[in-house]
Amino acid sequence: MGPINIDNWLAIFEFINAWTERPKYIMQKCGVIFIGGCGMIEHLGSRFKSNSRYALQALEPAWITSRQIEAGRRAMTRNVHRGGKIWVRIFPDKPVTVRPAETRMGFGKGSPEYWVAIVKPGRILYEMGGVAENVARKAISIAASKMPIRTQFIISG
């Protein structure tokens, strides 16, 4: 890569700012967990990355908190022992607000307490590559035990 002139630097700065900037409105509406569909679990988040082989796929809709995502990632990393690579395919981008206890009505919405990722059936939560199948199966089953939903272990192609 050549020297970074001012135009390249500005483009890089704008990209990093756009990637890391906070949302315009932090407090979102609750929304609902949609269970519908006709039993299909195929959508954009259900495809593998090009260089991964094993994955953990969600079978139920849910909100998964950032703590649960991190607990699953740590469990997988601890089990792989420096081998292979792990991809986390979900990101907690929805804030959940909580009102303080014993607060009377009319004082507005509570402050954001924690963040969740909205997961639909068929969504791939974690991917793993570069390890043997028995190691991947063990690590992913431990990560699955940290999730609040039913999941399945899948192998690509």
XYZ file of C-alpha atoms in Angstrom:
157
model
C 0.000 0.000 0.000
C 1.381 3.384 -0.995
C 1.575 6.521 1.073
C -1.684 7.718 2.563
C -2.591 11.088 1.099
C -5.274 13.338 2.561
C -8.047 11.932 0.301
C -7.352 8.337 1.337
C -7.109 9.350 4.978
C -10.474 11.142 4.833
C -12.113 8.119 3.203
C -10.681 5.805 5.873
C -11.754 8.192 8.638
C -15.315 8.430 7.259
C -15.542 4.633 6.989
C -14.372 4.126 10.583
C -16.741 6.830 11.841
C -19.694 5.311 9.995
C -18.816 1.867 11.378
C -18.436 2.913 15.014
C -20.887 5.780 15.398
C -23.729 5.476 17.865
C -27.287 5.114 16.610
C -29.232 8.315 16.066
C -31.997 7.233 18.439
C -30.804 5.017 21.271
C -34.223 4.096 22.648
C -36.108 1.845 20.248
C -39.605 0.412 20.288
C -39.983 -3.061 21.726
C -41.186 -4.875 18.621
C -42.432 -8.440 18.602
C -40.829 -11.810 18.016
C -42.438 -13.089 14.820
C -42.835 -16.866 14.861
C -44.773 -17.105 11.568
C -43.630 -18.473 8.271
C -44.328 -21.911 6.896
C -41.668 -23.873 8.737
C -38.886 -22.574 6.489
C -35.559 -21.736 8.098
C -33.814 -20.255 5.064
C -32.924 -16.574 4.861
C -29.870 -14.371 4.358
C -28.259 -15.159 7.721
C -28.372 -18.917 7.146
C -25.501 -19.174 4.654
C -21.924 -20.119 5.549
C -18.915 -17.883 5.135
C -16.579 -19.115 2.413
C -13.847 -20.564 4.638
C -15.781 -22.005 7.587
C -16.965 -25.584 7.875
C -19.015 -25.967 11.074
C -21.736 -23.749 12.513
C -24.349 -23.337 15.237
C -27.796 -22.552 13.811
C -30.809 -21.206 15.712
C -34.085 -23.127 15.500
C -36.294 -20.675 17.428
C -36.805 -16.897 17.424
C -35.396 -15.007 20.410
C -33.564 -11.994 21.735
C -30.011 -13.022 22.662
C -28.198 -10.668 25.015
C -24.619 -9.514 24.555
C -23.615 -11.450 27.685
C -24.966 -14.705 26.267
C -23.158 -14.110 22.966
C -19.890 -13.427 24.780
C -20.314 -16.470 27.050
C -20.741 -18.708 24.007
C -17.733 -17.183 22.255
C -15.516 -17.624 25.318
C -16.603 -21.236 25.782
C -15.771 -22.037 22.147
C -12.408 -20.256 22.287
C -11.451 -22.039 25.492
C -12.265 -25.409 23.940
C -10.417 -24.948 20.650
C -7.000 -24.269 22.280
C -5.407 -21.924 19.706
C -6.540 -24.022 16.762
C -8.932 -22.907 14.063
C -10.891 -19.707 13.705
C -14.226 -18.630 15.174
C -16.687 -16.156 13.646
C -19.527 -14.583 15.626
C -22.305 -13.926 13.098
C -24.732 -11.999 15.321
C -24.338 -8.564 16.842
C -26.388 -7.017 19.687
C -27.671 -3.843 18.046
C -31.040 -3.394 19.787
C -31.104 -1.587 23.150
C -33.535 -2.758 25.833
C -34.668 -0.083 28.272
C -35.667 -0.688 31.889
C -37.475 1.684 34.239
C -36.177 1.916 37.814
C -38.104 -0.020 40.451
C -40.991 1.783 42.187
C -41.148 4.607 39.634
C -44.495 6.305 39.128
C -46.091 6.726 35.735
C -45.326 9.743 33.587
C -41.570 10.028 33.977
C -40.736 8.864 30.460
C -38.985 5.837 29.106
C -36.247 4.161 31.124
C -32.583 4.222 30.240
C -30.954 1.490 28.091
C -30.022 -1.384 30.383
C -28.579 -3.968 27.979
C -28.333 -4.797 24.268
C -29.793 -7.757 22.376
C -29.454 -9.386 18.976
C -32.716 -10.299 17.271
C -32.406 -13.899 16.078
C -34.841 -15.619 13.727
C -35.039 -19.357 12.990
C -32.270 -20.474 10.638
C -29.829 -17.746 11.622
C -26.223 -18.884 12.020
C -24.904 -17.751 15.400
C -21.298 -18.974 15.352
C -19.045 -20.471 12.699
C -15.816 -22.394 13.068
C -13.133 -23.565 10.677
C -9.681 -25.120 10.744
C -10.371 -27.786 13.397
C -11.385 -31.448 13.412
C -15.088 -32.273 13.501
C -15.035 -33.804 16.997
C -13.344 -30.686 18.431
C -15.806 -28.398 16.646
C -18.796 -30.490 17.741
C -17.694 -30.377 21.389
C -16.965 -26.621 21.357
C -20.209 -25.742 19.582
C -22.279 -27.945 21.903
C -20.842 -26.077 24.905
C -21.686 -22.750 23.229
C -25.194 -24.071 22.498
C -25.724 -24.746 26.198
C -25.154 -21.023 26.852
C -27.942 -20.008 24.434
C -31.567 -19.541 25.586
C -32.960 -21.296 22.477
C -32.851 -24.643 20.692
C -29.969 -24.858 18.220
C -28.394 -27.384 15.890
C -24.857 -28.222 14.754
C -24.485 -28.034 10.973
C -21.675 -28.902 8.562
C -21.223 -27.059 5.266
C -21.548 -28.747 1.918
